[in-house]
Structure formats: C-alpha cells, structure tokens
C-alpha cells in the first residue's frame, strides 16, 4: 500500500523556524535602523543619538555574529536525530484501519479525539499549551473510522499511559 504523509513532527514550528534565520532578520533590521538613525536623527546635548547608534550597532553586530556561528558551525543536530528516529526500525509503527474513533469535549474548552489502529490506542487534543510539537488537528475530518493509516508513534501520551503520541501520520493513497 502507498501512503502520503499528512503530518509529521518535522513540520512543527520548532523544526521550521531556524535560529540562524532569526539572527539574520535581527541583524538586517537593526542594521537598517542604525542607518536610518545615523542619517536622519539630529544630535542633542545629552548624546542620545550616539547611545542609540551604539545600541543598534551592537544588536546588528551580534545578530551577524550569531548568524555566522549558527550557519557555519552548527552544534544542533536535533533535526537530523529526529529524521533518523522517524525512519529507525526501533521506532514503533502501526499500519491498519482506524476504529473506535471518538471525539469528546473536556470542560467545553478542549476537544479530545481518541481512536485505535489494530490494538494501539491514540489520543490528542487541541489545548492551547498542548499544541507545541504535537499533532492537534481536531475536527479535521481526516481521521475517521475505516480510514487506512500508517502511524509512527511514541509510547505514552498526555492523555494517559494507555494512549500513544503521534509522531507521523500517513494516509493511504486512493
């Protein structure tokens, strides 16, 4: 059976927003700000222009320095480790048909969806704090009873020990 990846932990914000990009944006924006201040701000008796120029210049220089360090001397290998973990034969995977799909509301604030694939149970919800680095697409009409899926998962969940956490969700191609 052929599958298409619907969602993966690699698509979360922690994997898509890179630190070096933030440093580059900081360096460029503060560098432009430094130029605008240098060109258009009038000097006063308190030396305000000089202080602002030093501060923006420092931010621009630090942004540039950190961009270079983070781009050319990477010490964060978490993205590669996550890719290896998702493809490792030691990472649990289940392939089968979704059954016992159930959607509940907790205190009217959080929607929780639970289902089984074979004998493996999954649960996830759309709580504000729970959305970081996890599958939380409730009410999406993608997962339903009878849907053929392949799920790479982590044992254990915030919704109880009998449930598992989805790391990668793949849907069968039609």
mmCIF file of C-alpha atoms in Angstrom:
data_model
loop_
_atom_site.group_PDB
_atom_site.id
_atom_site.type_symbol
_atom_site.label_atom_id
_atom_site.label_comp_id
_atom_site.label_asym_id
_atom_site.label_seq_id
_atom_site.Cartn_x
_atom_site.Cartn_y
_atom_site.Cartn_z
ATOM 1 C CA UNK A 1 0.000 0.000 0.000
ATOM 2 C CA UNK A 2 1.237 3.506 -0.829
ATOM 3 C CA UNK A 3 0.934 6.256 1.771
ATOM 4 C CA UNK A 4 1.147 10.046 1.744
ATOM 5 C CA UNK A 5 2.427 11.902 4.785
ATOM 6 C CA UNK A 6 -0.378 14.025 6.197
ATOM 7 C CA UNK A 7 1.523 15.315 9.233
ATOM 8 C CA UNK A 8 4.960 14.816 10.760
ATOM 9 C CA UNK A 9 6.716 16.158 13.840
ATOM 10 C CA UNK A 10 9.224 17.648 11.389
ATOM 11 C CA UNK A 11 6.526 20.126 10.310
ATOM 12 C CA UNK A 12 6.209 21.715 13.742
ATOM 13 C CA UNK A 13 7.413 25.278 14.390
ATOM 14 C CA UNK A 14 10.482 24.097 16.266
ATOM 15 C CA UNK A 15 11.632 22.369 13.081
ATOM 16 C CA UNK A 16 10.626 25.009 10.547
ATOM 17 C CA UNK A 17 11.859 28.216 12.239
ATOM 18 C CA UNK A 18 15.646 28.152 12.452
ATOM 19 C CA UNK A 19 17.673 30.186 14.952
ATOM 20 C CA UNK A 20 20.092 31.435 12.304
ATOM 21 C CA UNK A 21 17.191 32.928 10.328
ATOM 22 C CA UNK A 22 16.028 34.874 13.370
ATOM 23 C CA UNK A 23 19.564 36.185 13.880
ATOM 24 C CA UNK A 24 19.770 37.214 10.212
ATOM 25 C CA UNK A 25 16.479 39.131 10.442
ATOM 26 C CA UNK A 26 17.699 40.817 13.636
ATOM 27 C CA UNK A 27 20.992 41.810 12.007
ATOM 28 C CA UNK A 28 19.331 43.214 8.886
ATOM 29 C CA UNK A 29 16.548 45.102 10.671
ATOM 30 C CA UNK A 30 18.848 46.655 13.295
ATOM 31 C CA UNK A 31 21.420 47.455 10.588
ATOM 32 C CA UNK A 32 18.742 49.316 8.625
ATOM 33 C CA UNK A 33 17.588 51.032 11.804
ATOM 34 C CA UNK A 34 21.183 52.077 12.524
ATOM 35 C CA UNK A 35 21.467 53.589 9.040
ATOM 36 C CA UNK A 36 18.149 55.475 9.388
ATOM 37 C CA UNK A 37 19.145 56.862 12.799
ATOM 38 C CA UNK A 38 22.592 57.866 11.531
ATOM 39 C CA UNK A 39 21.115 59.630 8.516
ATOM 40 C CA UNK A 40 18.008 61.341 9.912
ATOM 41 C CA UNK A 41 18.215 61.773 13.700
ATOM 42 C CA UNK A 42 19.535 65.093 14.978
ATOM 43 C CA UNK A 43 22.209 65.100 17.689
ATOM 44 C CA UNK A 44 21.228 66.707 21.001
ATOM 45 C CA UNK A 45 23.184 67.795 24.075
ATOM 46 C CA UNK A 46 22.630 64.532 26.005
ATOM 47 C CA UNK A 47 24.239 62.379 23.308
ATOM 48 C CA UNK A 48 21.040 60.422 22.681
ATOM 49 C CA UNK A 49 21.907 59.761 19.030
ATOM 50 C CA UNK A 50 25.290 58.281 19.981
ATOM 51 C CA UNK A 51 23.757 55.958 22.578
ATOM 52 C CA UNK A 52 21.076 54.739 20.153
ATOM 53 C CA UNK A 53 23.664 54.211 17.401
ATOM 54 C CA UNK A 54 25.870 52.136 19.721
ATOM 55 C CA UNK A 55 22.892 50.040 20.895
ATOM 56 C CA UNK A 56 21.544 49.321 17.396
ATOM 57 C CA UNK A 57 25.071 48.721 16.077
ATOM 58 C CA UNK A 58 25.702 46.232 18.880
ATOM 59 C CA UNK A 59 22.464 44.332 18.091
ATOM 60 C CA UNK A 60 23.317 44.311 14.390
ATOM 61 C CA UNK A 61 26.853 43.064 15.049
ATOM 62 C CA UNK A 62 25.668 40.365 17.480
ATOM 63 C CA UNK A 63 22.930 39.267 15.049
ATOM 64 C CA UNK A 64 25.517 38.953 12.277
ATOM 65 C CA UNK A 65 27.981 37.116 14.522
ATOM 66 C CA UNK A 66 25.360 34.630 15.757
ATOM 67 C CA UNK A 67 24.043 34.113 12.218
ATOM 68 C CA UNK A 68 27.555 33.165 11.062
ATOM 69 C CA UNK A 69 28.141 30.887 14.054
ATOM 70 C CA UNK A 70 24.769 29.126 13.763
ATOM 71 C CA UNK A 71 25.030 28.746 9.979
ATOM 72 C CA UNK A 72 28.617 27.618 9.554
ATOM 73 C CA UNK A 73 29.338 25.962 12.911
ATOM 74 C CA UNK A 74 26.133 24.053 13.704
ATOM 75 C CA UNK A 75 26.015 22.331 17.024
ATOM 76 C CA UNK A 76 22.349 21.453 16.993
ATOM 77 C CA UNK A 77 21.805 18.080 15.369
ATOM 78 C CA UNK A 78 18.233 17.626 16.617
ATOM 79 C CA UNK A 79 16.710 17.818 13.123
ATOM 80 C CA UNK A 80 18.940 15.013 11.842
ATOM 81 C CA UNK A 81 18.319 12.988 15.004
ATOM 82 C CA UNK A 82 14.552 13.385 14.575
ATOM 83 C CA UNK A 83 14.747 12.274 10.930
ATOM 84 C CA UNK A 84 16.772 9.197 11.943
ATOM 85 C CA UNK A 85 14.350 8.419 14.766
ATOM 86 C CA UNK A 86 11.342 8.570 12.408
ATOM 87 C CA UNK A 87 12.963 6.130 9.975
ATOM 88 C CA UNK A 88 14.518 3.844 12.587
ATOM 89 C CA UNK A 89 13.163 0.290 12.761
ATOM 90 C CA UNK A 90 13.194 0.641 16.570
ATOM 91 C CA UNK A 91 10.552 3.395 16.490
ATOM 92 C CA UNK A 92 7.080 1.867 16.872
ATOM 93 C CA UNK A 93 4.839 1.953 13.795
ATOM 94 C CA UNK A 94 1.364 0.646 13.203
ATOM 95 C CA UNK A 95 -0.473 0.193 9.936
ATOM 96 C CA UNK A 96 -4.148 -0.531 9.679
ATOM 97 C CA UNK A 97 -7.701 0.727 9.797
ATOM 98 C CA UNK A 98 -8.903 3.373 12.263
ATOM 99 C CA UNK A 99 -11.558 2.050 14.647
ATOM 100 C CA UNK A 100 -13.369 3.278 17.770
ATOM 101 C CA UNK A 101 -12.928 6.916 16.740
ATOM 102 C CA UNK A 102 -14.387 9.128 19.444
ATOM 103 C CA UNK A 103 -14.489 12.912 19.869
ATOM 104 C CA UNK A 104 -15.186 14.347 23.316
ATOM 105 C CA UNK A 105 -15.233 17.795 24.844
ATOM 106 C CA UNK A 106 -13.442 18.443 28.129
ATOM 107 C CA UNK A 107 -14.914 21.354 30.102
ATOM 108 C CA UNK A 108 -16.121 22.909 26.856
ATOM 109 C CA UNK A 109 -12.586 24.167 26.202
ATOM 110 C CA UNK A 110 -10.652 21.266 24.726
ATOM 111 C CA UNK A 111 -11.680 18.780 22.078
ATOM 112 C CA UNK A 112 -10.080 15.360 22.551
ATOM 113 C CA UNK A 113 -10.039 12.729 19.826
ATOM 114 C CA UNK A 114 -9.284 9.077 20.555
ATOM 115 C CA UNK A 115 -9.044 6.086 18.235
ATOM 116 C CA UNK A 116 -7.431 2.697 17.708
ATOM 117 C CA UNK A 117 -5.388 1.214 14.915
ATOM 118 C CA UNK A 118 -5.231 -2.528 15.471
ATOM 119 C CA UNK A 119 -4.770 -2.674 19.250
ATOM 120 C CA UNK A 120 -2.744 0.557 19.552
ATOM 121 C CA UNK A 121 -4.678 3.495 21.053
ATOM 122 C CA UNK A 122 -4.062 7.173 20.285
ATOM 123 C CA UNK A 123 -5.345 10.385 21.845
ATOM 124 C CA UNK A 124 -4.692 14.047 21.115
ATOM 125 C CA UNK A 125 -6.380 17.342 21.833
ATOM 126 C CA UNK A 126 -6.435 20.969 20.842
ATOM 127 C CA UNK A 127 -5.464 22.531 24.185
ATOM 128 C CA UNK A 128 -3.512 25.759 23.728
ATOM 129 C CA UNK A 129 -0.420 24.602 25.634
ATOM 130 C CA UNK A 130 -0.549 21.096 24.207
ATOM 131 C CA UNK A 131 -0.214 22.209 20.593
ATOM 132 C CA UNK A 132 3.531 22.724 20.625
ATOM 133 C CA UNK A 133 5.339 19.891 18.816
ATOM 134 C CA UNK A 134 2.357 17.571 18.653
ATOM 135 C CA UNK A 135 -0.491 16.518 16.398
ATOM 136 C CA UNK A 136 -3.578 18.505 17.430
ATOM 137 C CA UNK A 137 -5.690 18.856 14.287
ATOM 138 C CA UNK A 138 -9.064 18.048 15.836
ATOM 139 C CA UNK A 139 -12.305 18.282 13.841
ATOM 140 C CA UNK A 140 -10.322 17.816 10.630
ATOM 141 C CA UNK A 141 -12.410 15.004 9.121
ATOM 142 C CA UNK A 142 -9.166 13.304 8.027
ATOM 143 C CA UNK A 143 -9.121 10.632 10.697
ATOM 144 C CA UNK A 144 -12.327 8.629 10.803
ATOM 145 C CA UNK A 145 -13.480 5.051 11.308
ATOM 146 C CA UNK A 146 -12.456 2.896 8.372
ATOM 147 C CA UNK A 147 -9.570 5.189 7.280
ATOM 148 C CA UNK A 148 -6.448 3.227 6.317
ATOM 149 C CA UNK A 149 -3.404 4.816 8.022
ATOM 150 C CA UNK A 150 0.198 4.194 8.966
ATOM 151 C CA UNK A 151 1.283 5.906 12.178
ATOM 152 C CA UNK A 152 4.750 6.309 13.619
ATOM 153 C CA UNK A 153 4.326 6.960 17.324
ATOM 154 C CA UNK A 154 5.865 7.396 20.744
ATOM 155 C CA UNK A 155 4.633 5.267 23.612
ATOM 156 C CA UNK A 156 2.725 7.325 26.164
ATOM 157 C CA UNK A 157 0.612 10.449 25.935
ATOM 158 C CA UNK A 158 -0.510 13.461 27.941
ATOM 159 C CA UNK A 159 -3.958 11.856 27.916
ATOM 160 C CA UNK A 160 -2.975 8.728 29.827
ATOM 161 C CA UNK A 161 -0.483 5.887 29.712
ATOM 162 C CA UNK A 162 -2.720 3.644 27.633
ATOM 163 C CA UNK A 163 -2.620 6.158 24.753
ATOM 164 C CA UNK A 164 0.249 6.938 22.409
ATOM 165 C CA UNK A 165 1.531 10.130 20.797
ATOM 166 C CA UNK A 166 1.517 10.537 17.017
ATOM 167 C CA UNK A 167 4.911 11.449 15.526
ATOM 168 C CA UNK A 168 3.981 10.903 11.884
ATOM 169 C CA UNK A 169 0.595 10.300 10.305
ATOM 170 C CA UNK A 170 0.388 8.810 6.821
ATOM 171 C CA UNK A 171 -2.843 8.289 4.887
ATOM 172 C CA UNK A 172 -3.398 5.604 2.255
ATOM 173 C CA UNK A 173 -3.448 6.881 -1.311
ATOM 174 C CA UNK A 174 -6.598 6.222 -3.239
#
